[in-house]
N, CA, C and O of each residue as an XYZ file, in Angstrom:
1000
protein
N     108.841    112.292    117.881
C     109.475    113.599    116.949
C     110.493    114.138    117.004
O     110.917    114.921    116.154
N     111.309    113.650    118.481
C     113.048    114.578    118.195
C     113.191    113.344    116.761
O     113.167    113.894    115.660
N     113.319    111.908    116.742
C     113.944    111.532    116.115
C     114.027    111.836    114.285
O     114.865    111.688    113.396
N     112.556    112.358    114.413
C     111.977    112.500    113.331
C     112.553    114.147    112.545
O     112.823    114.452    111.384
N     112.554    114.827    113.703
C     113.415    116.067    113.206
C     115.521    115.720    112.961
O     116.335    116.150    112.143
N     115.583    115.166    113.649
C     116.854    115.013    113.654
C     117.407    114.227    112.567
O     118.383    114.721    112.004
N     116.853    112.756    112.029
C     116.697    112.439    110.480
C     116.348    113.230    109.903
O     117.200    114.081    110.158
N     115.424    113.843    108.990
C     115.034    114.338    108.424
C     114.299    113.497    106.659
O     114.081    113.988    105.552
N     114.164    112.355    107.119
C     113.722    112.016    106.339
C     112.464    110.624    106.612
O     112.541    109.833    107.552
N     111.588    110.613    105.759
C     109.988    110.205    106.139
C     111.053    108.714    106.492
O     112.159    108.384    106.063
N     109.790    107.871    107.781
C     110.453    106.714    107.982
C     109.191    105.741    108.135
O     108.079    106.214    108.369
N     109.465    103.934    107.952
C     108.656    103.289    107.761
C     108.926    101.838    108.294
O     109.801    100.998    108.088
N     107.348    101.934    109.376
C     107.148    101.108    110.150
C     106.265     99.773    109.943
O     105.048     99.671    109.784
N     107.417     98.633    110.002
C     106.152     97.426    109.171
C     105.793     96.567    110.232
O     106.662     95.948    110.846
N     104.721     96.481    110.476
C     104.049     95.398    111.473
C     103.648     94.044    111.009
O     103.424     93.689    109.852
N     103.616     93.629    111.663
C     103.346     91.696    111.389
C     101.725     91.187    110.741
O     101.459     90.216    110.033
N     100.578     92.542    111.448
C      99.589     92.199    110.570
C      98.722     93.797    110.567
O      98.941     94.656    111.420
N      97.974     93.918    109.715
C      96.494     94.970    110.065
C      96.340     95.628    111.508
O      96.634     96.725    111.983
N      95.719     94.409    112.015
C      95.586     94.910    113.543
C      96.769     95.785    114.506
O      96.618     96.700    115.315
N      97.814     95.167    114.095
C      98.976     95.497    115.213
C      99.079     96.702    114.317
O      99.231     97.724    114.986
N      99.053     96.869    113.275
C      99.566     98.464    112.414
C      98.738     99.466    112.319
O      99.033    100.601    111.943
N      97.237     98.916    112.796
C      96.663    100.156    113.391
C      96.726    100.661    114.679
O      96.797    101.852    114.982
N      96.694     99.609    115.504
C      97.202     99.912    117.003
C      98.105    100.912    116.938
O      98.036    101.732    117.854
N      98.897    101.072    116.149
C     100.314    101.792    116.665
C     100.103    102.831    115.485
O     100.762    103.798    115.104
N      99.319    102.442    115.203
C      99.269    104.019    114.275
C      97.831    104.928    115.048
O      97.357    106.023    114.742
N      97.495    104.116    115.948
C      96.757    105.155    117.115
C      97.619    105.617    118.235
O      97.587    106.643    118.914
N      98.177    104.873    118.240
C      98.996    105.261    119.425
C     100.152    106.754    118.756
O     100.360    107.833    119.311
N     100.612    106.323    117.634
C     101.810    107.357    117.210
C     100.931    108.958    117.026
O     101.381    110.102    117.092
N      99.358    108.405    116.748
C      99.150    110.093    116.115
C      98.403    110.346    117.016
O      97.585    111.190    116.652
N      98.175    109.815    118.741
C      98.002    110.077    119.757
C      99.058    111.204    120.783
O      98.798    112.072    121.617
N     101.081    110.313    119.856
C     101.889    110.776    120.569
C     102.652    112.120    119.680
O     103.465    112.909    120.162
N     101.954    112.110    117.774
C     102.490    113.142    117.250
C     101.384    114.066    116.809
O     101.519    115.285    116.706
N     100.453    113.499    116.596
C      99.593    114.297    115.667
C      99.185    113.592    114.512
O      99.967    112.745    114.080
N      97.606    113.864    113.655
C      97.905    112.993    112.393
C      98.193    113.394    111.738
O      97.880    112.705    110.767
N      98.965    114.662    111.263
C     100.123    115.631    110.199
C     100.699    114.914    110.447
O     100.990    114.546    109.309
N     101.672    113.705    111.622
C     102.709    113.317    111.150
C     102.600    112.401    110.954
O     103.606    111.984    110.379
N     101.572    111.363    111.146
C     101.602    110.127    110.439
C     100.933    109.599    109.786
O      99.752    109.944    109.748
N     101.447    108.450    108.927
C     100.673    107.977    107.897
C     100.270    106.949    107.732
O     101.173    106.265    107.250
N      99.195    106.276    107.883
C      98.759    104.562    107.558
C      98.282    103.635    105.945
O      97.277    103.649    105.235
N      99.525    102.944    105.902
C      99.425    102.519    104.800
C      98.500    100.956    104.496
O      99.047     99.994    103.957
N      97.199    100.941    104.902
C      96.812     99.307    104.691
C      96.573     99.058    103.860
O      96.063     99.914    103.137
N      96.776     97.645    103.338
C      96.871     96.559    101.989
C      95.900     95.140    102.948
O      96.166     94.575    104.009
N      95.272     95.048    102.421
C      94.840     93.064    102.213
C      95.567     92.740    102.251
O      96.494     93.111    101.531
N      95.698     91.307    103.606
C      96.927     90.439    103.485
C      96.947     89.541    102.965
O      97.895     88.809    103.249
N      96.082     89.101    102.045
C      96.452     88.113    101.042
C      95.895     88.756     99.533
O      94.846     89.388     99.414
N      96.863     88.436     98.405
C      96.094     88.516     97.100
C      94.618     88.327     96.895
O      93.893     88.941     96.112
N      94.257     87.234     97.853
C      92.640     86.817     97.175
C      91.943     88.027     97.685
O      90.884     88.474     97.245
N      92.536     88.427     98.500
C      91.483     89.633     99.825
C      91.601     90.164     98.926
O      90.549     90.085     98.291
N      92.864     91.140     98.048
C      93.018     92.342     97.701
C      91.941     91.971     96.273
O      91.055     92.772     95.975
N      92.144     90.716     95.495
C      91.237     90.952     94.143
C      89.460     90.876     94.400
O      88.548     91.244     93.659
N      89.425     90.128     96.003
C      87.712     89.980     95.777
C      87.173     91.004     96.953
O      86.048     91.461     96.748
N      87.836     91.414     98.146
C      87.119     92.432     99.109
C      87.973     94.000     99.454
O      87.914     94.717    100.452
N      88.738     94.143     98.201
C      89.143     95.231     98.205
C      88.143     96.434     98.683
O      87.050     96.810     98.259
N      89.346     97.063    100.198
C      88.674     97.882    100.986
C      88.463     99.433    100.582
O      89.339    100.110    101.121
N      87.702    100.097     99.913
C      87.597    101.755     99.700
C      88.156    102.101    100.688
O      89.183    102.734    100.444
N      87.896    101.943    101.894
C      88.359    102.668    102.903
C      90.129    102.553    102.998
O      90.990    103.409    103.200
N      90.169    101.681    102.852
C      91.717    100.893    102.671
C      92.302    101.899    101.662
O      93.139    102.754    101.951
N      91.868    101.738    100.675
C      92.089    102.770     99.337
C      92.312    104.160     99.516
O      93.247    104.820     99.062
N      91.182    104.614    100.356
C      91.807    106.149    100.626
C      92.395    106.297    101.073
O      93.013    107.313    100.754
N      92.996    105.410    102.479
C      94.150    105.755    103.417
C      95.317    105.528    102.115
O      96.145    106.409    101.883
N      95.284    104.673    101.580
C      96.895    104.595    101.068
C      96.691    106.040     99.888
O      97.439    107.015     99.964
N      96.057    105.981     99.301
C      96.188    107.889     98.376
C      96.212    108.161     99.201
O      97.223    107.662     99.694
N      95.532    108.948    100.161
C      96.215    109.764    101.515
C      97.826    109.888    101.850
O      98.654    110.793    101.743
N      97.845    108.873    102.192
C      99.525    108.645    102.453
C     100.376    108.557    101.005
O     101.583    108.769    101.126
N     100.072    108.379    100.165
C     100.538    108.247     99.132
C     100.619    110.308     98.566
O     101.308    110.674     97.614
N     100.179    110.811     99.008
C     100.305    111.918     98.969
C     100.951    113.141     99.747
O     101.375    114.238     99.383
N     100.840    112.428    101.096
C     101.138    112.883    102.018
C     102.440    112.689    102.940
O     102.718    113.138    104.052
N     103.178    111.791    101.994
C     104.698    111.206    102.824
C     105.425    112.601    102.227
O     105.413    113.092    101.098
N     106.393    113.238    104.138
C     107.051    114.096    103.765
C     108.411    113.721    104.250
O     109.177    112.794    103.990
N     108.442    114.508    104.853
C     110.533    114.383    105.674
C     110.583    113.902    106.801
O     111.389    113.155    107.358
N     109.157    114.645    107.272
C     108.967    114.891    108.875
C     107.649    113.640    109.102
O     107.026    113.852    110.143
N     107.157    112.425    108.320
C     106.327    112.091    108.248
C     106.566    110.585    109.048
O     107.770    110.335    109.098
N     105.695    109.498    109.701
C     106.286    108.326    109.939
C     104.962    107.575    108.910
O     103.796    107.939    108.750
N     105.666    106.494    108.378
C     104.363    106.102    107.390
C     104.215    103.849    108.355
O     105.045    102.941    108.400
N     103.552    103.897    108.590
C     103.129    102.517    109.314
C     102.374    101.783    108.048
O     101.533    102.325    107.331
N     102.931    100.217    107.908
C     102.068     99.459    107.504
C     102.235     98.013    107.455
O     102.740     97.492    108.449
N     101.914     97.302    106.513
C     102.396     95.263    106.959
C     103.435     95.369    105.621
O     103.819     96.218    104.817
N     103.651     93.759    105.964
C     104.378     93.351    104.940
C     103.740     93.073    103.516
O     104.461     93.124    102.519
N     102.399     92.781    103.419
C     101.881     93.230    102.367
C     101.570     94.100    101.580
O     101.039     93.990    100.475
N     102.076     95.491    102.444
C     102.186     97.493    102.202
C     103.254     97.301    102.084
O     103.711     98.332    101.589
N     104.090     96.544    102.234
C     105.973     97.307    101.715
C     105.816     96.425    100.855
O     106.999     96.330    100.527
N     105.275     95.665    100.194
C     105.437     94.696     99.204
C     104.746     95.312     97.708
O     105.121     95.083     96.558
N     103.612     96.166     98.185
C     103.150     96.463     97.272
C     103.451     97.007     95.929
O     104.076     98.066     95.980
N     103.101     96.452     94.407
C     104.324     97.339     93.726
C     103.451     98.491     93.511
O     102.227     98.363     93.528
N     104.042     99.632     93.305
C     103.882    101.284     93.258
C     104.474    102.213     92.016
O     105.657    102.406     91.735
N     103.350    102.700     91.394
C     104.527    103.756     90.262
C     105.489    104.694     91.527
O     105.383    104.885     92.739
N     106.514    105.143     90.344
C     107.125    106.060     91.340
C     106.693    107.400     92.031
O     105.646    107.834     91.550
N     107.110    108.000     92.815
C     106.397    108.550     93.403
C     106.462    109.663     92.568
O     105.313    109.897     92.193
N     107.174    110.386     92.140
C     107.304    111.225     91.089
C     105.864    111.051     89.757
O     105.063    111.880     89.324
N     106.021    109.971     89.536
C     105.032    109.348     88.680
C     103.565    110.155     89.173
O     102.816    110.926     88.574
N     103.555    109.719     90.223
C     102.220    109.635     91.057
C     101.410    111.240     91.317
O     100.285    111.727     91.206
N     102.655    111.611     91.685
C     102.344    113.409     92.343
C     102.533    113.660     90.697
O     103.600    113.050     90.759
N     102.477    113.879     89.828
C     101.868    114.171     88.200
C     100.720    114.252     88.592
O     100.319    115.391     88.831
N     100.037    113.422     88.745
C      98.558    113.574     88.382
C      97.455    113.458     89.252
O      96.368    112.897     89.392
N      98.586    114.594     89.995
C      97.184    115.368     91.134
C      96.820    116.416     90.154
O      97.568    116.943     89.331
N      95.734    116.613     90.333
C      94.947    117.971     89.186
C      95.120    118.702     89.803
O      95.133    118.245     90.946
N      95.363    120.141     89.783
C      94.747    120.917     90.391
C      94.103    122.416     89.480
O      94.613    122.904     88.472
N      92.981    122.858     90.133
C      92.590    123.646     89.588
C      92.253    125.302     90.214
O      92.339    125.261     91.441
N      91.948    126.528     89.779
C      91.489    127.463     90.550
C      90.538    128.360     89.911
O      90.362    128.512     88.702
N      90.021    128.863     90.760
C      89.079    130.165     90.119
C      89.292    130.891     88.800
O      89.865    131.951     89.052
N      89.037    130.740     87.318
C      89.959    131.850     86.997
C      91.351    130.882     85.429
O      92.190    131.307     84.634
N      90.859    129.698     85.756
C      91.816    128.980     85.023
C      90.766    128.447     83.823
O      89.639    127.951     83.844
N      91.806    128.838     82.671
C      90.862    128.333     80.868
C      90.949    126.937     81.165
O      91.899    126.397     81.730
N      89.978    126.419     80.782
C      90.547    124.292     80.362
C      90.519    124.237     78.723
O      90.241    123.357     77.909
N      90.776    125.068     78.668
C      90.846    125.203     76.622
C      91.808    124.221     76.370
O      92.856    124.806     76.645
N      92.205    122.674     75.886
C      92.903    122.029     75.715
C      93.478    120.983     76.670
O      94.466    120.258     76.554
N      92.229    121.165     78.022
C      92.487    119.615     79.008
C      90.816    118.902     78.959
O      89.855    119.394     79.550
N      90.793    118.201     78.486
C      89.462    117.365     78.192
C      89.419    116.691     79.605
O      89.892    115.575     79.819
N      88.726    117.577     80.676
C      88.181    117.302     81.838
C      87.751    115.993     82.175
O      88.423    115.316     82.953
N      86.404    115.445     81.527
C      86.624    114.334     81.542
C      87.037    112.714     81.140
O      86.583    111.622     81.482
N      88.296    113.213     80.103
C      89.240    112.007     79.901
C      90.373    112.270     80.880
O      91.207    111.366     80.922
N      90.559    113.189     81.580
C      91.473    113.953     82.859
C      91.240    112.770     84.048
O      92.098    111.973     84.428
N      89.957    112.866     84.492
C      89.395    111.999     85.342
C      88.726    110.970     85.216
O      88.155    110.630     86.252
N      88.567    110.326     84.330
C      88.396    109.095     83.832
C      90.128    108.250     84.003
O      90.204    107.184     84.612
N      91.089    108.754     83.528
C      92.567    108.281     84.096
C      92.897    108.497     84.920
O      93.983    107.924     85.008
N      92.578    109.363     86.325
C      93.179    109.492     87.472
C      92.607    108.841     87.507
O      93.437    107.981     87.801
N      91.218    108.030     87.444
C      90.107    106.499     88.312
C      89.104    107.067     88.848
O      88.370    106.309     89.483
N      88.709    108.568     88.797
C      87.057    108.801     88.971
C      86.349    107.966     87.915
O      86.842    107.564     86.861
N      84.811    107.722     88.479
C      83.957    106.942     87.669
C      83.029    108.089     87.366
O      82.812    108.868     88.294
N      82.593    108.255     86.491
C      81.040    108.831     86.347
C      79.848    108.311     86.448
O      79.468    107.198     86.088
N      79.231    109.217     86.987
C      78.141    108.864     87.580
C      76.584    109.981     86.920
O      76.672    110.987     86.217
N      75.277    109.314     87.477
C      74.511    110.548     87.203
C      74.375    111.857     87.815
O      74.237    112.967     87.302
N      74.490    111.242     89.805
C      74.685    112.167     90.562
C      76.058    111.475     91.394
O      76.185    110.282     91.671
N      77.149    112.714     91.736
C      78.136    111.992     92.866
C      77.107    111.227     93.888
O      75.895    111.420     93.788
N      77.561    110.500     94.707
C      77.116    110.007     96.078
C      78.468    109.718     96.907
O      78.286    110.118     98.057
N      79.862    109.129     96.737
C      80.771    108.593     97.153
C      81.721    109.462     96.660
O      81.433    110.369     95.879
N      83.147    109.181     97.177
C      85.181    109.900     96.925
C      85.061    108.578     95.364
O      84.772    107.382     95.316
N      85.381    109.418     94.507
C      85.824    108.702     93.447
C      84.276    108.774     92.306
O      84.169    108.115     91.272
N      83.419    109.562     92.749
C      82.163    109.752     91.438
C      82.712    111.355     90.755
O      83.257    112.310     91.308
N      82.349    111.160     89.530
C      82.119    113.083     89.055
C      81.332    112.248     88.286
O      81.254    111.085     87.891
N      80.466    113.937     88.210
C      79.306    113.893     87.688
C      78.834    115.153     86.433
O      78.444    116.180     86.988
N      78.818    115.205     85.398
C      78.545    116.382     84.174
C      76.953    116.891     83.980
O      76.144    116.240     83.319
N      76.753    117.666     84.395
C      75.837    118.484     83.749
C      75.775    119.890     83.288
O      75.756    120.922     83.959
N      75.742    119.689     81.760
C      76.007    121.150     81.359
C      77.243    121.547     81.484
O      78.161    120.767     81.229
N      77.513    123.041     81.966
C      78.469    123.625     82.169
C      78.954    122.945     84.194
O      79.725    123.274     85.095
N      78.304    122.301     84.036
C      78.784    122.051     85.898
C      79.217    120.413     85.844
O      78.732    119.407     85.327
N      80.334    120.701     86.623
C      81.019    119.215     86.465
C      80.887    119.175     88.477
O      80.941    120.273     89.032
N      80.776    118.285     89.102
C      80.849    117.400     90.448
C      81.856    116.482     90.332
O      82.116    115.872     89.294
N      82.495    116.359     91.495
C      83.784    115.921     91.751
C      83.907    115.137     93.184
O      83.978    115.938     94.116
N      83.934    114.246     93.443
C      84.523    113.921     94.769
C      85.352    113.192     94.694
O      85.470    112.168     94.020
N      86.410    113.985     95.839
C      87.740    114.150     95.770
C      88.065    113.093     96.682
O      87.664    113.432     97.796
N      88.870    111.429     96.730
C      89.067    111.349     97.681
C      89.741    111.953     99.181
O      89.457    111.532    100.302
N      90.340    112.637     98.973
C      90.904    113.522    100.173
C      90.533    114.957    100.906
O      91.127    115.899    101.432
N      89.064    114.502    100.588
C      87.880    115.345    100.623
C      86.186    114.835    101.101
O      85.383    114.188    100.428
N      86.001    115.492    102.735
C      84.972    114.572    103.175
C      83.822    115.011    102.296
O      82.876    114.234    102.426
N      83.506    116.317    101.166
C      82.344    116.798    100.512
C      82.787    116.994     99.026
O      83.842    117.620     98.917
N      82.220    116.602     97.891
C      82.352    117.123     97.105
C      82.342    118.019     96.364
O      81.714    118.903     96.946
N      82.735    118.468     95.148
C      83.468    119.938     94.921
C      82.532    119.867     93.486
O      82.317    118.994     92.646
N      81.965    121.715     93.749
C      80.908    121.643     92.376
C      81.665    122.145     91.081
O      80.859    123.012     90.742
N      82.644    122.193     90.146
C      82.928    123.044     88.816
C      82.217    123.796     88.449
O      81.183    123.168     88.224
N      81.966    125.513     88.060
C      81.215    125.824     87.341
C      81.930    126.628     86.413
O      82.777    127.468     86.720
N      81.555    126.337     85.270
C      82.240    127.342     84.048
C      81.714    127.806     83.593
O      80.507    127.568     83.558
N      82.407    128.990     82.800
C      81.436    130.092     81.998
C      82.627    129.844     80.857
O      83.822    130.127     80.949
N      81.910    129.223     79.756
C      82.606    128.677     79.060
C      83.730    127.621     78.926
O      83.689    126.398     79.060
N      84.891    128.581     78.576
C      85.773    127.492     78.914
C      86.742    127.439     80.236
O      87.675    126.691     80.530
N      86.042    128.705     81.004
C      86.975    129.124     82.450
C      85.681    128.767     83.347
O      84.452    128.707     83.372
N      87.281    128.511     84.305
C      86.239    128.187     86.022
C      85.801    129.497     86.528
O      86.579    130.396     86.847
N      84.495    129.565     86.587
C      83.662    130.382     87.313
C      83.547    130.769     87.986
O      83.504    131.997     88.056
N      83.324    129.430     89.641
C      83.079    129.218     90.722
C      83.842    127.976     90.514
O      84.246    127.260     89.599
N      83.849    128.078     92.053
C      84.244    126.509     92.924
C      84.027    127.027     94.457
O      84.396    127.868     95.276
N      82.729    125.356     94.144
C      82.683    125.589     95.950
C      81.906    124.007     96.250
O      81.105    123.449     95.502
N      82.349    123.584     97.386
C      82.003    122.965     98.319
C      80.551    122.333     98.393
O      79.743    123.230     98.152
N      79.966    121.221     98.618
C      78.372    121.164     98.428
C      77.976    119.709     99.344
O      78.756    118.757     99.342
N      76.987    119.687     99.927
C      76.415    118.775    100.669
C      76.069    118.046     99.829
O      75.448    118.446     98.845
N      76.529    116.280    100.105
C      75.874    115.142     99.074
C      74.001    115.058     99.066
O      73.143    114.942     98.191
N      74.014    115.234    101.051
C      72.744    114.988    101.148
C      71.542    115.635    100.320
O      70.654    115.169     99.607
N      71.922    116.966    100.748
C      70.724    117.763    100.125
C      71.285    118.916     98.373
O      70.746    119.561     97.473
N      72.616    118.522     98.828
C      73.473    119.092     97.292
C      73.153    120.561     97.453
O      72.705    121.048     96.415
N      73.288    121.640     98.756
C      73.246    122.772     99.330
C      75.502    123.424     99.185
O      76.503    122.768     99.473
N      75.432    124.264     98.869
C      76.558    124.685     98.929
C      77.318    125.087    100.577
O      76.811    125.924    101.324
N      78.483    124.380    100.889
C      78.880    124.685    101.525
C      80.070    125.509    102.404
O      80.372    125.735    103.576
N      80.558    125.816    100.976
C      81.737    126.554    100.925
C      82.173    127.478     99.740
O      82.211    126.702     98.785
N      82.404    128.300     99.445
C      83.044    128.683     98.324
C      84.939    128.782     98.738
O      85.604    129.341     99.610
N      85.326    127.606     97.162
C      86.213    127.720     97.337
C      87.565    128.474     95.917
O      87.507    128.534     94.688
N      88.341    128.793     96.662
C      89.506    129.096     95.573
C      90.056    128.840     94.703
O      90.246    129.530     93.701
N      90.675    127.023     95.106
C      91.107    126.305     94.498
C      90.934    124.888     94.981
O      90.414    124.792     96.092
N      91.190    124.026     94.512
C      91.425    122.879     94.491
C      92.498    121.161     94.541
O      92.516    120.477     93.517
N      92.635    121.080     94.760
C      93.849    119.858     95.016
C      92.919    118.231     94.897
O      92.338    117.694     95.840
N      93.010    117.665     93.371
C      91.924    115.854     93.080
C      93.325    115.457     93.381
O      94.302    115.873     92.758
N      93.359    114.556     94.461
C      94.320    113.266     93.678
C      93.794    112.313     93.293
O      92.724    111.809     93.634
N      94.604    111.981     92.474
C      94.098    110.590     92.130
C      92.972    109.737     92.455
O      92.583    110.261     93.499
N      92.021    108.534     92.180
C      91.004    108.379     92.888
C      91.858    106.747     92.763
O      91.057    105.813     92.711
N      92.926    106.454     92.727
C      93.466    105.159     92.177
C      95.094    104.998     92.687
O      95.826    105.934     92.366
N      95.586    104.094     93.306
C      97.327    104.083     93.432
C      97.857    103.734     92.025
O      99.019    103.364     91.857
N      96.710    103.900     90.729
C      97.674    103.292     89.566
C      97.226    104.305     88.798
O      96.754    103.545     87.952
N      96.868    105.807     88.197
C      96.136    106.044     87.539
C      97.259    106.336     85.843
O      98.317    106.868     85.505
N      95.977    105.475     85.187
C      96.349    105.402     83.659
C      96.594    106.231     82.817
O      95.645    106.823     82.305
N      98.131    106.573     82.354
C      97.654    107.410     81.227
C      97.964    106.737     80.315
O      98.431    105.628     80.577
N      97.807    107.197     78.755
C      98.003    106.278     78.024
C      98.958    105.675     77.547
O      98.725    104.667     76.880
N     100.666    106.234     77.803
C     101.573    105.431     77.975
C     101.683    103.886     78.338
O     102.087    102.874     77.765
N     100.795    104.388     80.301
C     100.855    103.057     80.919
C      99.861    102.356     80.494
O     100.303    101.209     80.432
N      98.682    102.354     80.131
C      97.740    101.566     79.705
C      98.030    101.216     77.990
O      97.130    100.554     77.474
N      98.816    101.475     77.374
C      99.312    100.507     76.606
C     100.696     99.601     76.839
O     101.333     98.787     76.171
N     100.742     99.870     77.431
C     102.125     99.202     77.961
C     100.826     98.081     79.004
O     100.599     96.949     78.577
N     100.353     98.407     79.862
C      99.465     97.140     80.199
C      99.159     96.069     79.407
O      99.368     94.857     79.465
N      98.444     97.047     78.420
C      97.313     96.310     77.727
C      98.683     95.474     76.644
O      98.255     94.885     75.651
N      99.535     95.467     76.772
C     100.350     95.234     76.170
C     101.065     94.017     76.943
O     101.352     93.106     76.166
N     101.410     93.787     78.235
C     101.753     93.015     78.895
C     100.506     91.802     79.028
O     100.416     90.603     78.764
N      99.612     92.876     79.601
C      98.572     91.422     79.519
C      98.247     90.057     78.331
O      98.035     88.849     78.436
N      98.363     91.134     77.105
C      98.392     90.037     75.804
C      98.983     89.052     75.866
O      98.570     87.897     75.761
N     100.403     89.589     76.112
C     101.613     88.429     76.641
C     101.178     87.745     77.389
O     100.522     86.808     76.936
N     101.323     87.864     78.903
C     100.490     86.813     79.656
C      99.345     85.927     79.308
O      99.060     84.845     79.823
N      98.851     86.440     78.534
C      97.309     86.085     77.937
C      97.808     84.709     77.188
O      97.517     83.550     77.482
N      98.620     85.176     76.166
C      99.278     84.103     75.127
C     100.034     83.102     75.150
O     100.199     82.198     74.331
N     100.760     83.433     76.727
C     101.230     82.407     77.259
C     100.516     81.665     78.200
O     101.113     80.730     78.734
N      99.518     81.861     78.468
C      99.077     81.423     79.802
C      98.177     80.278     78.913
O      98.511     79.096     78.836
N      96.786     80.945     78.159
C      96.611     79.513     76.727
C      97.432     78.644     76.103
O      96.869     77.857     75.342
N      98.972     78.536     76.241
C      99.273     77.935     75.070
C      99.488     76.789     76.130
O      99.716     75.723     75.558
N      99.483     76.675     77.700
C      99.560     75.759     78.708
C      98.328     74.858     78.857
O      98.222     73.843     79.544
N      97.332     75.503     77.990
C      96.224     74.913     79.008
C      95.510     74.247     77.427
O      95.550     74.648     76.264
N      94.915     73.125     78.067
C      94.271     71.394     76.752
C      92.806     72.068     76.704
O      92.225     72.719     75.835
N      92.377     71.553     78.268
C      90.906     72.185     78.967
C      90.225     72.688     78.240
O      90.370     73.810     78.727
N      89.451     72.876     77.307
C      88.720     74.069     77.412
C      87.821     74.678     77.377
O      87.461     75.580     76.621
N      87.179     73.995     78.612
C      86.660     74.911     79.210
C      87.303     75.634     80.658
O      86.578     75.957     81.599
N      88.316     75.758     80.647
C      89.269     76.547     81.599
C      90.199     77.143     80.348
O      91.277     77.614     80.711
N      89.932     77.176     79.024
C      90.123     78.221     77.939
C      89.421     78.666     77.636
O      89.500     78.884     76.427
N      88.319     79.132     78.228
C      86.769     79.253     77.767
C      87.327     80.697     79.351
O      88.023     81.713     79.331
N      86.611     80.039     80.357
C      87.009     81.165     81.442
C      88.253     81.989     81.517
O      88.362     83.163     81.870
N      89.360     80.974     81.034
C      90.685     82.220     80.701
C      90.197     83.032     79.950
O      90.203     84.139     80.489
N      89.512     83.057     78.369
C      89.286     84.146     77.497
C      88.390     84.968     77.724
O      88.124     85.992     77.094
N      87.728     84.390     78.953
C      86.504     85.533     79.839
C      87.380     86.753     80.424
O      87.363     87.907     79.996
N      88.214     86.212     81.583
C      89.416     86.756     82.583
C      89.544     87.753     81.732
O      89.363     88.936     82.021
N      89.891     87.283     80.547
C      91.081     88.336     80.220
C      90.634     89.171     79.220
O      91.362     90.046     78.750
N      88.963     88.891     78.677
C      88.625     90.027     78.112
C      87.760     90.963     79.227
O      87.165     91.928     78.747
N      87.634     90.693     80.980
C      87.335     91.702     81.331
C      88.457     92.661     81.899
O      88.274     93.858     82.121
N      89.495     92.064     82.079
C      90.456     92.647     82.395
C      90.936     93.584     81.142
O      91.436     94.687     81.366
N      90.776     93.135     79.938
C      91.337     93.854     78.835
C      90.264     95.503     78.808
O      90.882     96.558     78.661
N      89.224     95.531     78.909
C      88.173     96.652     79.096
C      88.190     96.987     80.027
O      87.544     98.034     79.988
N      88.556     96.807     81.109
C      88.607     97.310     82.803
C      90.024     98.238     82.335
O      89.700     99.420     82.215
N      91.364     98.027     82.070
C      92.330     98.892     80.845
C      92.017     99.324     80.349
O      92.517    100.443     80.462
N      90.950     99.286     79.224
C      90.913    100.231     77.964
C      90.182    101.708     78.871
O      90.153    102.867     78.456
N      89.800    101.330     79.817
C      88.545    102.705     80.276
C      89.334    103.176     81.754
O      88.738    103.517     82.776
N      91.288    103.075     81.528
C      91.930    103.390     82.670
C      91.574    102.851     83.541
O      91.929    103.719     84.339
N      90.973    101.821     84.398
C      90.938    101.265     85.287
C      91.994    100.156     85.644
O      92.234     99.356     84.741
N      92.567    100.020     86.678
C      93.305     98.650     87.014
C      92.501     97.822     87.948
O      92.117     98.142     89.073
N      92.328     96.836     87.385
C      91.220     95.737     87.893
C      91.870     95.199     89.084
O      93.044     94.891     89.286
N      90.748     95.155     89.885
C      91.081     94.514     91.716
C      91.718     93.113     91.248
O      92.787     92.612     91.598
N      90.775     92.643     90.378
C      90.755     90.699     89.682
C      92.684     90.323     89.406
O      93.296     89.256     89.434
N      93.108     91.638     89.174
C      94.249     91.439     88.315
C      96.051     91.990     89.606
O      97.229     92.299     89.425
N      94.970     91.763     90.924
C      96.129     91.632     91.613
C      97.237     91.647     91.670
O      98.129     92.480     91.827
N      97.078     90.018     91.444
C      98.967     89.682     92.014
C      99.571     90.129     90.463
O     100.725     89.832     90.154
N      98.884     90.693     89.755
C      99.934     90.772     88.498
C     100.364     92.343     88.267
O     101.080     92.666     87.319
N      99.950     93.116     89.051
C     100.017     94.419     88.802
C     101.583     94.705     88.704
O     101.963     95.817     88.340
N     102.504     93.682     89.035
C     104.152     94.090     89.063
C     104.966     93.681     87.688
O     106.187     93.696     87.529
N     104.094     93.366     86.878
C     104.377     92.796     85.867
C     103.553     93.599     84.788
O     104.143     94.133     83.849
N     102.232     93.677     84.924
C     101.054     94.983     83.928
C     101.547     96.428     83.832
O     101.298     97.174     82.885
N     102.484     96.838     85.224
C     103.057     98.062     84.964
C     104.197     98.259     85.434
O     104.453     99.204     86.181
N     104.951     97.475     85.093
C     106.499     97.208     85.281
C     106.697     98.273     86.212
O     106.985     99.434     85.921
N     106.445     97.577     87.880
C     106.415     98.804     88.740
C     107.726     97.852     89.358
O     108.211     96.805     88.929
N     108.066     98.676     90.529
C     109.358     98.204     91.382
C     108.764     97.927     92.473
O     109.406     97.512     93.437
């Protein structure tokens, strides 16, 4: 704690694997408190990131991206330290803040939530879901244990309240809410266009090197899946190995 106060900058600690990182997080949390310690867990291979990406890990990463301050320690692994990310200011710009009385004229909330990585469902059941029924919009933020119900009067926010997923009953009324992106890569139209362009270039380059018809068909199928995901403002897990090229991140 004294080191943090003296340096007045965020600290990054890189462990050799996730188990050691998790153990260090627990030790530091016991010493400094939860508000001073961030965990940025990333699966240790690209294959694991593409196939079995953990929603719990993703929620931790997003919590960390939103919570890095001058007096915090972030613990990760080599895979986490080398994971391509958007510039911090770009990620912060995609935090959606709403309060009672806000007029949503000019804001397409459905499109904005999709850009932020939220998925529309009939009912919200897990973090990252949202649902719309008439003038009521339910959103389950990644940064909260309960979903939030936005009740509109025409285009104005009339009420905000947290509610239970189990029985749909209200838990508490709130005055305002911050919705963090439900993905490390919130795609606005500019990023989406750039990623689609890069994907097409990668595909054209790869297909020229393949002569076997079956492999070309497999590549075409993969390309179509990735293209569809990007058009829906989703960064596909299957493209984990191409994040840097698709998003031109550092």
